[in-house]
């Protein structure tokens, strides 16, 4: 990609972002295709993270910070605090726990002692198809609550997402995971939910949080709390989770 070639030619203190109005060859996790009709907020952002920093030692956390930044971009606006936008581990933005509204894809390259991170994020702002969009949620909220919140634009939300992300990264670098996890849990969809470990007939486990490296933590009867990873094959990252040996 163009941004992938440019990112090594710029001064380190200079940021780089590409914003697409429409995307025809979007990539999702695990080689999935990302469909991006008009009305989506679509961006690729380049950031540099020192290897010997809190976040440099926990690179998987970046996708969680970006997902949280998208949700915060809307829900930190006065009047929009109760719009049901949430994060789903590891890299999705959801309407409640019902429907995917966006996602995040992170690629990292370590050069000497600096991680060069390309963050691709996309979320539905003004397109009701193929699922639902943020402005649908705002319209629904207005109908139900009698409010008159204005629709939001993709450009505004991309700018707000980047601003919030910068703040979250600063907090993480200063305080580590515990600096951002309370906010993340406030907006995540998994509180009190169960998942299966290792297949459809496998034992159930309760989701309790994420560990210091951003992996999911579950509690299984008689086995205590363990960190789990996606099995790499499921379309839904929360199906058939595995306990690394």
PDB file of N, CA and C in Angstrom, residues 21-115:
ATOM      1  N   UNK A  21     -12.620   7.386   0.986  1.00  0.00           N
ATOM      2  CA  UNK A  21     -14.067   7.620   0.877  1.00  0.00           C
ATOM      3  C   UNK A  21     -14.773   6.295   0.605  1.00  0.00           C
ATOM      4  N   UNK A  22     -14.113   5.478  -0.219  1.00  0.00           N
ATOM      5  CA  UNK A  22     -14.663   4.166  -0.539  1.00  0.00           C
ATOM      6  C   UNK A  22     -13.482   3.224  -0.676  1.00  0.00           C
ATOM      7  N   UNK A  23     -13.698   1.948  -0.345  1.00  0.00           N
ATOM      8  CA  UNK A  23     -12.602   0.995  -0.366  1.00  0.00           C
ATOM      9  C   UNK A  23     -13.066  -0.238  -1.126  1.00  0.00           C
ATOM     10  N   UNK A  24     -12.234  -0.696  -2.074  1.00  0.00           N
ATOM     11  CA  UNK A  24     -12.661  -1.830  -2.907  1.00  0.00           C
ATOM     12  C   UNK A  24     -11.917  -3.117  -2.588  1.00  0.00           C
ATOM     13  N   UNK A  25     -10.782  -3.003  -1.896  1.00  0.00           N
ATOM     14  CA  UNK A  25     -10.012  -4.216  -1.590  1.00  0.00           C
ATOM     15  C   UNK A  25      -9.630  -4.249  -0.120  1.00  0.00           C
ATOM     16  N   UNK A  26     -10.617  -4.020   0.740  1.00  0.00           N
ATOM     17  CA  UNK A  26     -10.353  -4.003   2.172  1.00  0.00           C
ATOM     18  C   UNK A  26      -9.999  -5.385   2.691  1.00  0.00           C
ATOM     19  N   UNK A  27      -9.075  -5.414   3.664  1.00  0.00           N
ATOM     20  CA  UNK A  27      -8.671  -6.692   4.258  1.00  0.00           C
ATOM     21  C   UNK A  27      -9.169  -6.758   5.691  1.00  0.00           C
ATOM     22  N   UNK A  28      -9.645  -7.933   6.075  1.00  0.00           N
ATOM     23  CA  UNK A  28     -10.030  -8.195   7.450  1.00  0.00           C
ATOM     24  C   UNK A  28      -9.041  -9.153   8.077  1.00  0.00           C
ATOM     25  N   UNK A  29      -9.339  -9.582   9.283  1.00  0.00           N
ATOM     26  CA  UNK A  29      -8.458 -10.498   9.999  1.00  0.00           C
ATOM     27  C   UNK A  29      -8.470 -11.874   9.343  1.00  0.00           C
ATOM     28  N   UNK A  30      -7.305 -12.540   9.337  1.00  0.00           N
ATOM     29  CA  UNK A  30      -7.228 -13.900   8.815  1.00  0.00           C
ATOM     30  C   UNK A  30      -7.555 -14.013   7.344  1.00  0.00           C
ATOM     31  N   UNK A  31      -7.316 -12.928   6.575  1.00  0.00           N
ATOM     32  CA  UNK A  31      -7.559 -12.986   5.140  1.00  0.00           C
ATOM     33  C   UNK A  31      -9.001 -12.733   4.744  1.00  0.00           C
ATOM     34  N   UNK A  32      -9.865 -12.408   5.720  1.00  0.00           N
ATOM     35  CA  UNK A  32     -11.255 -12.083   5.375  1.00  0.00           C
ATOM     36  C   UNK A  32     -11.309 -10.804   4.546  1.00  0.00           C
ATOM     37  N   UNK A  33     -12.347 -10.686   3.729  1.00  0.00           N
ATOM     38  CA  UNK A  33     -12.543  -9.476   2.932  1.00  0.00           C
ATOM     39  C   UNK A  33     -13.341  -8.479   3.753  1.00  0.00           C
ATOM     40  N   UNK A  34     -12.960  -7.208   3.674  1.00  0.00           N
ATOM     41  CA  UNK A  34     -13.692  -6.148   4.377  1.00  0.00           C
ATOM     42  C   UNK A  34     -14.484  -5.357   3.340  1.00  0.00           C
ATOM     43  N   UNK A  35     -15.811  -5.433   3.418  1.00  0.00           N
ATOM     44  CA  UNK A  35     -16.667  -4.697   2.490  1.00  0.00           C
ATOM     45  C   UNK A  35     -16.888  -3.288   3.020  1.00  0.00           C
ATOM     46  N   UNK A  36     -16.709  -2.295   2.163  1.00  0.00           N
ATOM     47  CA  UNK A  36     -16.753  -0.910   2.626  1.00  0.00           C
ATOM     48  C   UNK A  36     -17.576  -0.042   1.687  1.00  0.00           C
ATOM     49  N   UNK A  37     -18.889   0.005   1.881  1.00  0.00           N
ATOM     50  CA  UNK A  37     -19.706   0.877   1.034  1.00  0.00           C
ATOM     51  C   UNK A  37     -19.540   2.341   1.423  1.00  0.00           C
ATOM     52  N   UNK A  38     -20.101   3.230   0.604  1.00  0.00           N
ATOM     53  CA  UNK A  38     -20.111   4.654   0.943  1.00  0.00           C
ATOM     54  C   UNK A  38     -20.788   4.840   2.298  1.00  0.00           C
ATOM     55  N   UNK A  39     -20.284   5.791   3.083  1.00  0.00           N
ATOM     56  CA  UNK A  39     -20.871   6.042   4.397  1.00  0.00           C
ATOM     57  C   UNK A  39     -20.070   5.443   5.533  1.00  0.00           C
ATOM     58  N   UNK A  40     -19.033   4.656   5.192  1.00  0.00           N
ATOM     59  CA  UNK A  40     -18.129   4.125   6.211  1.00  0.00           C
ATOM     60  C   UNK A  40     -17.034   5.146   6.521  1.00  0.00           C
ATOM     61  N   UNK A  41     -16.564   5.129   7.764  1.00  0.00           N
ATOM     62  CA  UNK A  41     -15.336   5.851   8.110  1.00  0.00           C
ATOM     63  C   UNK A  41     -14.193   4.870   7.925  1.00  0.00           C
ATOM     64  N   UNK A  42     -13.282   5.165   7.010  1.00  0.00           N
ATOM     65  CA  UNK A  42     -12.199   4.236   6.665  1.00  0.00           C
ATOM     66  C   UNK A  42     -10.864   4.948   6.760  1.00  0.00           C
ATOM     67  N   UNK A  43      -9.946   4.361   7.525  1.00  0.00           N
ATOM     68  CA  UNK A  43      -8.653   5.019   7.707  1.00  0.00           C
ATOM     69  C   UNK A  43      -7.541   4.020   7.925  1.00  0.00           C
ATOM     70  N   UNK A  44      -6.353   4.405   7.503  1.00  0.00           N
ATOM     71  CA  UNK A  44      -5.139   3.701   7.906  1.00  0.00           C
ATOM     72  C   UNK A  44      -4.221   4.735   8.550  1.00  0.00           C
ATOM     73  N   UNK A  45      -3.791   4.420   9.769  1.00  0.00           N
ATOM     74  CA  UNK A  45      -3.000   5.357  10.570  1.00  0.00           C
ATOM     75  C   UNK A  45      -1.642   4.729  10.864  1.00  0.00           C
ATOM     76  N   UNK A  46      -0.582   5.515  10.731  1.00  0.00           N
ATOM     77  CA  UNK A  46       0.759   5.040  11.083  1.00  0.00           C
ATOM     78  C   UNK A  46       1.194   5.676  12.398  1.00  0.00           C
ATOM     79  N   UNK A  47       1.633   4.842  13.337  1.00  0.00           N
ATOM     80  CA  UNK A  47       2.203   5.358  14.591  1.00  0.00           C
ATOM     81  C   UNK A  47       3.515   4.614  14.877  1.00  0.00           C
ATOM     82  N   UNK A  48       4.386   5.251  15.637  1.00  0.00           N
ATOM     83  CA  UNK A  48       5.648   4.629  16.061  1.00  0.00           C
ATOM     84  C   UNK A  48       5.610   4.425  17.571  1.00  0.00           C
ATOM     85  N   UNK A  49       5.984   3.219  17.990  1.00  0.00           N
ATOM     86  CA  UNK A  49       5.976   2.880  19.415  1.00  0.00           C
ATOM     87  C   UNK A  49       7.340   2.313  19.798  1.00  0.00           C
ATOM     88  N   UNK A  50       8.029   2.914  20.778  1.00  0.00           N
ATOM     89  CA  UNK A  50       9.324   2.359  21.199  1.00  0.00           C
ATOM     90  C   UNK A  50       9.154   0.946  21.762  1.00  0.00           C
ATOM     91  N   UNK A  51      10.057   0.051  21.349  1.00  0.00           N
ATOM     92  CA  UNK A  51      10.016  -1.333  21.840  1.00  0.00           C
ATOM     93  C   UNK A  51      10.075  -1.384  23.365  1.00  0.00           C
ATOM     94  N   UNK A  52      10.949  -0.563  23.954  1.00  0.00           N
ATOM     95  CA  UNK A  52      11.145  -0.601  25.406  1.00  0.00           C
ATOM     96  C   UNK A  52      10.200   0.381  26.097  1.00  0.00           C
ATOM     97  N   UNK A  53       8.912   0.194  25.870  1.00  0.00           N
ATOM     98  CA  UNK A  53       7.887   1.018  26.526  1.00  0.00           C
ATOM     99  C   UNK A  53       6.761   0.089  26.936  1.00  0.00           C
ATOM    100  N   UNK A  54       5.855   0.588  27.756  1.00  0.00           N
ATOM    101  CA  UNK A  54       4.735  -0.244  28.208  1.00  0.00           C
ATOM    102  C   UNK A  54       3.979  -0.860  27.043  1.00  0.00           C
ATOM    103  N   UNK A  55       3.681  -0.043  26.033  1.00  0.00           N
ATOM    104  CA  UNK A  55       2.914  -0.543  24.896  1.00  0.00           C
ATOM    105  C   UNK A  55       3.792  -1.363  23.947  1.00  0.00           C
ATOM    106  N   UNK A  56       5.061  -0.991  23.823  1.00  0.00           N
ATOM    107  CA  UNK A  56       5.990  -1.753  22.989  1.00  0.00           C
ATOM    108  C   UNK A  56       6.160  -3.188  23.463  1.00  0.00           C
ATOM    109  N   UNK A  57       5.991  -3.399  24.754  1.00  0.00           N
ATOM    110  CA  UNK A  57       6.080  -4.751  25.317  1.00  0.00           C
ATOM    111  C   UNK A  57       4.738  -5.495  25.247  1.00  0.00           C
ATOM    112  N   UNK A  58       3.690  -4.794  24.811  1.00  0.00           N
ATOM    113  CA  UNK A  58       2.337  -5.395  24.797  1.00  0.00           C
ATOM    114  C   UNK A  58       1.588  -4.963  23.537  1.00  0.00           C
ATOM    115  N   UNK A  59       2.221  -5.170  22.392  1.00  0.00           N
ATOM    116  CA  UNK A  59       1.682  -4.688  21.115  1.00  0.00           C
ATOM    117  C   UNK A  59       0.245  -5.163  20.839  1.00  0.00           C
ATOM    118  N   UNK A  60      -0.162  -6.403  21.248  1.00  0.00           N
ATOM    119  CA  UNK A  60      -1.559  -6.815  20.984  1.00  0.00           C
ATOM    120  C   UNK A  60      -2.600  -5.864  21.568  1.00  0.00           C
ATOM    121  N   UNK A  61      -2.201  -5.058  22.555  1.00  0.00           N
ATOM    122  CA  UNK A  61      -3.144  -4.127  23.184  1.00  0.00           C
ATOM    123  C   UNK A  61      -3.594  -3.015  22.233  1.00  0.00           C
ATOM    124  N   UNK A  62      -2.810  -2.767  21.183  1.00  0.00           N
ATOM    125  CA  UNK A  62      -3.126  -1.630  20.313  1.00  0.00           C
ATOM    126  C   UNK A  62      -4.518  -1.770  19.709  1.00  0.00           C
ATOM    127  N   UNK A  63      -4.882  -2.994  19.255  1.00  0.00           N
ATOM    128  CA  UNK A  63      -6.205  -3.152  18.642  1.00  0.00           C
ATOM    129  C   UNK A  63      -7.313  -2.838  19.649  1.00  0.00           C
ATOM    130  N   UNK A  64      -7.083  -3.142  20.937  1.00  0.00           N
ATOM    131  CA  UNK A  64      -8.088  -2.828  21.957  1.00  0.00           C
ATOM    132  C   UNK A  64      -8.194  -1.317  22.165  1.00  0.00           C
ATOM    133  N   UNK A  65      -7.056  -0.642  22.145  1.00  0.00           N
ATOM    134  CA  UNK A  65      -7.065   0.818  22.318  1.00  0.00           C
ATOM    135  C   UNK A  65      -7.782   1.503  21.160  1.00  0.00           C
ATOM    136  N   UNK A  66      -7.580   0.984  19.942  1.00  0.00           N
ATOM    137  CA  UNK A  66      -8.233   1.601  18.778  1.00  0.00           C
ATOM    138  C   UNK A  66      -9.746   1.369  18.836  1.00  0.00           C
ATOM    139  N   UNK A  67     -10.165   0.135  19.148  1.00  0.00           N
ATOM    140  CA  UNK A  67     -11.600  -0.151  19.281  1.00  0.00           C
ATOM    141  C   UNK A  67     -12.231   0.762  20.323  1.00  0.00           C
ATOM    142  N   UNK A  68     -11.544   0.916  21.464  1.00  0.00           N
ATOM    143  CA  UNK A  68     -12.038   1.786  22.526  1.00  0.00           C
ATOM    144  C   UNK A  68     -12.090   3.239  22.053  1.00  0.00           C
ATOM    145  N   UNK A  69     -11.095   3.664  21.273  1.00  0.00           N
ATOM    146  CA  UNK A  69     -11.055   5.048  20.789  1.00  0.00           C
ATOM    147  C   UNK A  69     -12.243   5.347  19.882  1.00  0.00           C
ATOM    148  N   UNK A  70     -12.637   4.387  19.042  1.00  0.00           N
ATOM    149  CA  UNK A  70     -13.799   4.585  18.165  1.00  0.00           C
ATOM    150  C   UNK A  70     -15.066   4.781  19.008  1.00  0.00           C
ATOM    151  N   UNK A  71     -15.241   3.910  20.002  1.00  0.00           N
ATOM    152  CA  UNK A  71     -16.431   4.002  20.862  1.00  0.00           C
ATOM    153  C   UNK A  71     -16.430   5.321  21.634  1.00  0.00           C
ATOM    154  N   UNK A  72     -15.273   5.665  22.186  1.00  0.00           N
ATOM    155  CA  UNK A  72     -15.145   6.920  22.944  1.00  0.00           C
ATOM    156  C   UNK A  72     -15.359   8.152  22.061  1.00  0.00           C
ATOM    157  N   UNK A  73     -14.960   8.062  20.790  1.00  0.00           N
ATOM    158  CA  UNK A  73     -15.134   9.194  19.875  1.00  0.00           C
ATOM    159  C   UNK A  73     -16.593   9.628  19.834  1.00  0.00           C
ATOM    160  N   UNK A  74     -17.504   8.657  19.931  1.00  0.00           N
ATOM    161  CA  UNK A  74     -18.939   8.962  19.963  1.00  0.00           C
ATOM    162  C   UNK A  74     -19.402   9.224  21.388  1.00  0.00           C
ATOM    163  N   UNK A  75     -19.086   8.305  22.305  1.00  0.00           N
ATOM    164  CA  UNK A  75     -19.713   8.333  23.633  1.00  0.00           C
ATOM    165  C   UNK A  75     -19.109   9.360  24.583  1.00  0.00           C
ATOM    166  N   UNK A  76     -18.020  10.028  24.169  1.00  0.00           N
ATOM    167  CA  UNK A  76     -17.491  11.116  24.999  1.00  0.00           C
ATOM    168  C   UNK A  76     -18.071  12.469  24.563  1.00  0.00           C
ATOM    169  N   UNK A  77     -18.903  12.470  23.516  1.00  0.00           N
ATOM    170  CA  UNK A  77     -19.577  13.704  23.104  1.00  0.00           C
ATOM    171  C   UNK A  77     -20.740  13.997  24.057  1.00  0.00           C
ATOM    172  N   UNK A  78     -20.890  15.238  24.512  1.00  0.00           N
ATOM    173  CA  UNK A  78     -22.019  15.567  25.393  1.00  0.00           C
ATOM    174  C   UNK A  78     -23.353  15.197  24.736  1.00  0.00           C
ATOM    175  N   UNK A  79     -24.165  14.424  25.453  1.00  0.00           N
ATOM    176  CA  UNK A  79     -25.464  14.001  24.941  1.00  0.00           C
ATOM    177  C   UNK A  79     -25.445  12.637  24.289  1.00  0.00           C
ATOM    178  N   UNK A  80     -24.255  12.161  23.878  1.00  0.00           N
ATOM    179  CA  UNK A  80     -24.147  10.889  23.152  1.00  0.00           C
ATOM    180  C   UNK A  80     -23.642   9.756  24.057  1.00  0.00           C
ATOM    181  N   UNK A  81     -23.580  10.011  25.357  1.00  0.00           N
ATOM    182  CA  UNK A  81     -22.964   9.050  26.288  1.00  0.00           C
ATOM    183  C   UNK A  81     -23.674   7.698  26.303  1.00  0.00           C
ATOM    184  N   UNK A  82     -24.987   7.682  26.034  1.00  0.00           N
ATOM    185  CA  UNK A  82     -25.759   6.438  26.133  1.00  0.00           C
ATOM    186  C   UNK A  82     -26.044   5.781  24.788  1.00  0.00           C
ATOM    187  N   UNK A  83     -25.394   6.250  23.716  1.00  0.00           N
ATOM    188  CA  UNK A  83     -25.515   5.555  22.426  1.00  0.00           C
ATOM    189  C   UNK A  83     -24.860   4.181  22.593  1.00  0.00           C
ATOM    190  N   UNK A  84     -25.588   3.109  22.235  1.00  0.00           N
ATOM    191  CA  UNK A  84     -25.145   1.746  22.575  1.00  0.00           C
ATOM    192  C   UNK A  84     -24.041   1.205  21.664  1.00  0.00           C
ATOM    193  N   UNK A  85     -22.929   1.899  21.682  1.00  0.00           N
ATOM    194  CA  UNK A  85     -21.766   1.487  20.911  1.00  0.00           C
ATOM    195  C   UNK A  85     -20.790   0.825  21.881  1.00  0.00           C
ATOM    196  N   UNK A  86     -20.278  -0.370  21.517  1.00  0.00           N
ATOM    197  CA  UNK A  86     -19.449  -1.132  22.455  1.00  0.00           C
ATOM    198  C   UNK A  86     -18.267  -1.792  21.760  1.00  0.00           C
ATOM    199  N   UNK A  87     -17.309  -2.287  22.584  1.00  0.00           N
ATOM    200  CA  UNK A  87     -16.162  -3.022  22.040  1.00  0.00           C
ATOM    201  C   UNK A  87     -16.362  -4.508  22.262  1.00  0.00           C
ATOM    202  N   UNK A  88     -15.964  -5.280  21.247  1.00  0.00           N
ATOM    203  CA  UNK A  88     -15.968  -6.742  21.367  1.00  0.00           C
ATOM    204  C   UNK A  88     -14.536  -7.229  21.153  1.00  0.00           C
ATOM    205  N   UNK A  89     -14.021  -7.987  22.097  1.00  0.00           N
ATOM    206  CA  UNK A  89     -12.661  -8.511  22.009  1.00  0.00           C
ATOM    207  C   UNK A  89     -12.561  -9.443  20.812  1.00  0.00           C
ATOM    208  N   UNK A  90     -11.455  -9.416  20.024  1.00  0.00           N
ATOM    209  CA  UNK A  90     -10.296  -8.554  20.243  1.00  0.00           C
ATOM    210  C   UNK A  90     -10.310  -7.269  19.421  1.00  0.00           C
ATOM    211  N   UNK A  91     -11.150  -7.184  18.364  1.00  0.00           N
ATOM    212  CA  UNK A  91     -10.920  -6.049  17.447  1.00  0.00           C
ATOM    213  C   UNK A  91     -12.190  -5.560  16.752  1.00  0.00           C
ATOM    214  N   UNK A  92     -13.341  -5.712  17.401  1.00  0.00           N
ATOM    215  CA  UNK A  92     -14.598  -5.299  16.766  1.00  0.00           C
ATOM    216  C   UNK A  92     -15.287  -4.188  17.538  1.00  0.00           C
ATOM    217  N   UNK A  93     -16.060  -3.395  16.798  1.00  0.00           N
ATOM    218  CA  UNK A  93     -16.950  -2.386  17.392  1.00  0.00           C
ATOM    219  C   UNK A  93     -18.367  -2.863  17.125  1.00  0.00           C
ATOM    220  N   UNK A  94     -19.197  -2.855  18.155  1.00  0.00           N
ATOM    221  CA  UNK A  94     -20.527  -3.460  18.070  1.00  0.00           C
ATOM    222  C   UNK A  94     -21.630  -2.482  18.455  1.00  0.00           C
ATOM    223  N   UNK A  95     -22.842  -2.739  17.923  1.00  0.00           N
ATOM    224  CA  UNK A  95     -24.055  -2.141  18.460  1.00  0.00           C
ATOM    225  C   UNK A  95     -24.538  -3.081  19.542  1.00  0.00           C
ATOM    226  N   UNK A  96     -24.501  -2.630  20.804  1.00  0.00           N
ATOM    227  CA  UNK A  96     -24.797  -3.466  21.959  1.00  0.00           C
ATOM    228  C   UNK A  96     -23.987  -4.762  21.816  1.00  0.00           C
ATOM    229  N   UNK A  97     -24.621  -5.943  22.053  1.00  0.00           N
ATOM    230  CA  UNK A  97     -23.914  -7.190  21.748  1.00  0.00           C
ATOM    231  C   UNK A  97     -24.590  -7.876  20.570  1.00  0.00           C
ATOM    232  N   UNK A  98     -25.249  -7.067  19.732  1.00  0.00           N
ATOM    233  CA  UNK A  98     -26.134  -7.606  18.706  1.00  0.00           C
ATOM    234  C   UNK A  98     -25.528  -7.637  17.307  1.00  0.00           C
ATOM    235  N   UNK A  99     -24.772  -6.622  16.948  1.00  0.00           N
ATOM    236  CA  UNK A  99     -24.426  -6.470  15.540  1.00  0.00           C
ATOM    237  C   UNK A  99     -23.100  -5.730  15.376  1.00  0.00           C
ATOM    238  N   UNK A 100     -22.258  -6.254  14.478  1.00  0.00           N
ATOM    239  CA  UNK A 100     -20.967  -5.618  14.227  1.00  0.00           C
ATOM    240  C   UNK A 100     -21.159  -4.325  13.439  1.00  0.00           C
ATOM    241  N   UNK A 101     -20.427  -3.298  13.860  1.00  0.00           N
ATOM    242  CA  UNK A 101     -20.559  -1.996  13.217  1.00  0.00           C
ATOM    243  C   UNK A 101     -19.209  -1.509  12.688  1.00  0.00           C
ATOM    244  N   UNK A 102     -18.126  -2.223  13.063  1.00  0.00           N
ATOM    245  CA  UNK A 102     -16.797  -1.830  12.600  1.00  0.00           C
ATOM    246  C   UNK A 102     -15.733  -2.770  13.120  1.00  0.00           C
ATOM    247  N   UNK A 103     -14.499  -2.525  12.680  1.00  0.00           N
ATOM    248  CA  UNK A 103     -13.399  -3.387  13.109  1.00  0.00           C
ATOM    249  C   UNK A 103     -12.052  -2.713  12.929  1.00  0.00           C
ATOM    250  N   UNK A 104     -11.033  -3.386  13.460  1.00  0.00           N
ATOM    251  CA  UNK A 104      -9.677  -2.848  13.503  1.00  0.00           C
ATOM    252  C   UNK A 104      -8.709  -3.939  13.055  1.00  0.00           C
ATOM    253  N   UNK A 105      -7.711  -3.557  12.272  1.00  0.00           N
ATOM    254  CA  UNK A 105      -6.660  -4.497  11.872  1.00  0.00           C
ATOM    255  C   UNK A 105      -5.317  -3.811  12.074  1.00  0.00           C
ATOM    256  N   UNK A 106      -4.408  -4.476  12.785  1.00  0.00           N
ATOM    257  CA  UNK A 106      -3.119  -3.876  13.132  1.00  0.00           C
ATOM    258  C   UNK A 106      -1.982  -4.702  12.535  1.00  0.00           C
ATOM    259  N   UNK A 107      -1.056  -4.037  11.837  1.00  0.00           N
ATOM    260  CA  UNK A 107       0.172  -4.678  11.354  1.00  0.00           C
ATOM    261  C   UNK A 107       1.360  -3.951  11.954  1.00  0.00           C
ATOM    262  N   UNK A 108       2.324  -4.724  12.469  1.00  0.00           N
ATOM    263  CA  UNK A 108       3.483  -4.074  13.092  1.00  0.00           C
ATOM    264  C   UNK A 108       4.782  -4.584  12.479  1.00  0.00           C
ATOM    265  N   UNK A 109       5.744  -3.674  12.345  1.00  0.00           N
ATOM    266  CA  UNK A 109       7.080  -4.005  11.847  1.00  0.00           C
ATOM    267  C   UNK A 109       8.089  -3.434  12.832  1.00  0.00           C
ATOM    268  N   UNK A 110       8.975  -4.288  13.347  1.00  0.00           N
ATOM    269  CA  UNK A 110       9.997  -3.832  14.291  1.00  0.00           C
ATOM    270  C   UNK A 110      11.273  -3.487  13.524  1.00  0.00           C
ATOM    271  N   UNK A 111      11.696  -2.237  13.611  1.00  0.00           N
ATOM    272  CA  UNK A 111      12.945  -1.807  12.985  1.00  0.00           C
ATOM    273  C   UNK A 111      13.835  -1.242  14.085  1.00  0.00           C
ATOM    274  N   UNK A 112      14.945  -1.929  14.352  1.00  0.00           N
ATOM    275  CA  UNK A 112      15.840  -1.617  15.462  1.00  0.00           C
ATOM    276  C   UNK A 112      15.040  -1.632  16.766  1.00  0.00           C
ATOM    277  N   UNK A 113      14.805  -0.475  17.372  1.00  0.00           N
ATOM    278  CA  UNK A 113      14.076  -0.500  18.656  1.00  0.00           C
ATOM    279  C   UNK A 113      12.742   0.241  18.566  1.00  0.00           C
ATOM    280  N   UNK A 114      12.195   0.319  17.360  1.00  0.00           N
ATOM    281  CA  UNK A 114      10.904   1.009  17.181  1.00  0.00           C
ATOM    282  C   UNK A 114       9.931   0.122  16.418  1.00  0.00           C
ATOM    283  N   UNK A 115       8.725   0.003  16.941  1.00  0.00           N
ATOM    284  CA  UNK A 115       7.648  -0.639  16.201  1.00  0.00           C
ATOM    285  C   UNK A 115       6.983   0.401  15.300  1.00  0.00           C
TER     286      UNK A 115
END
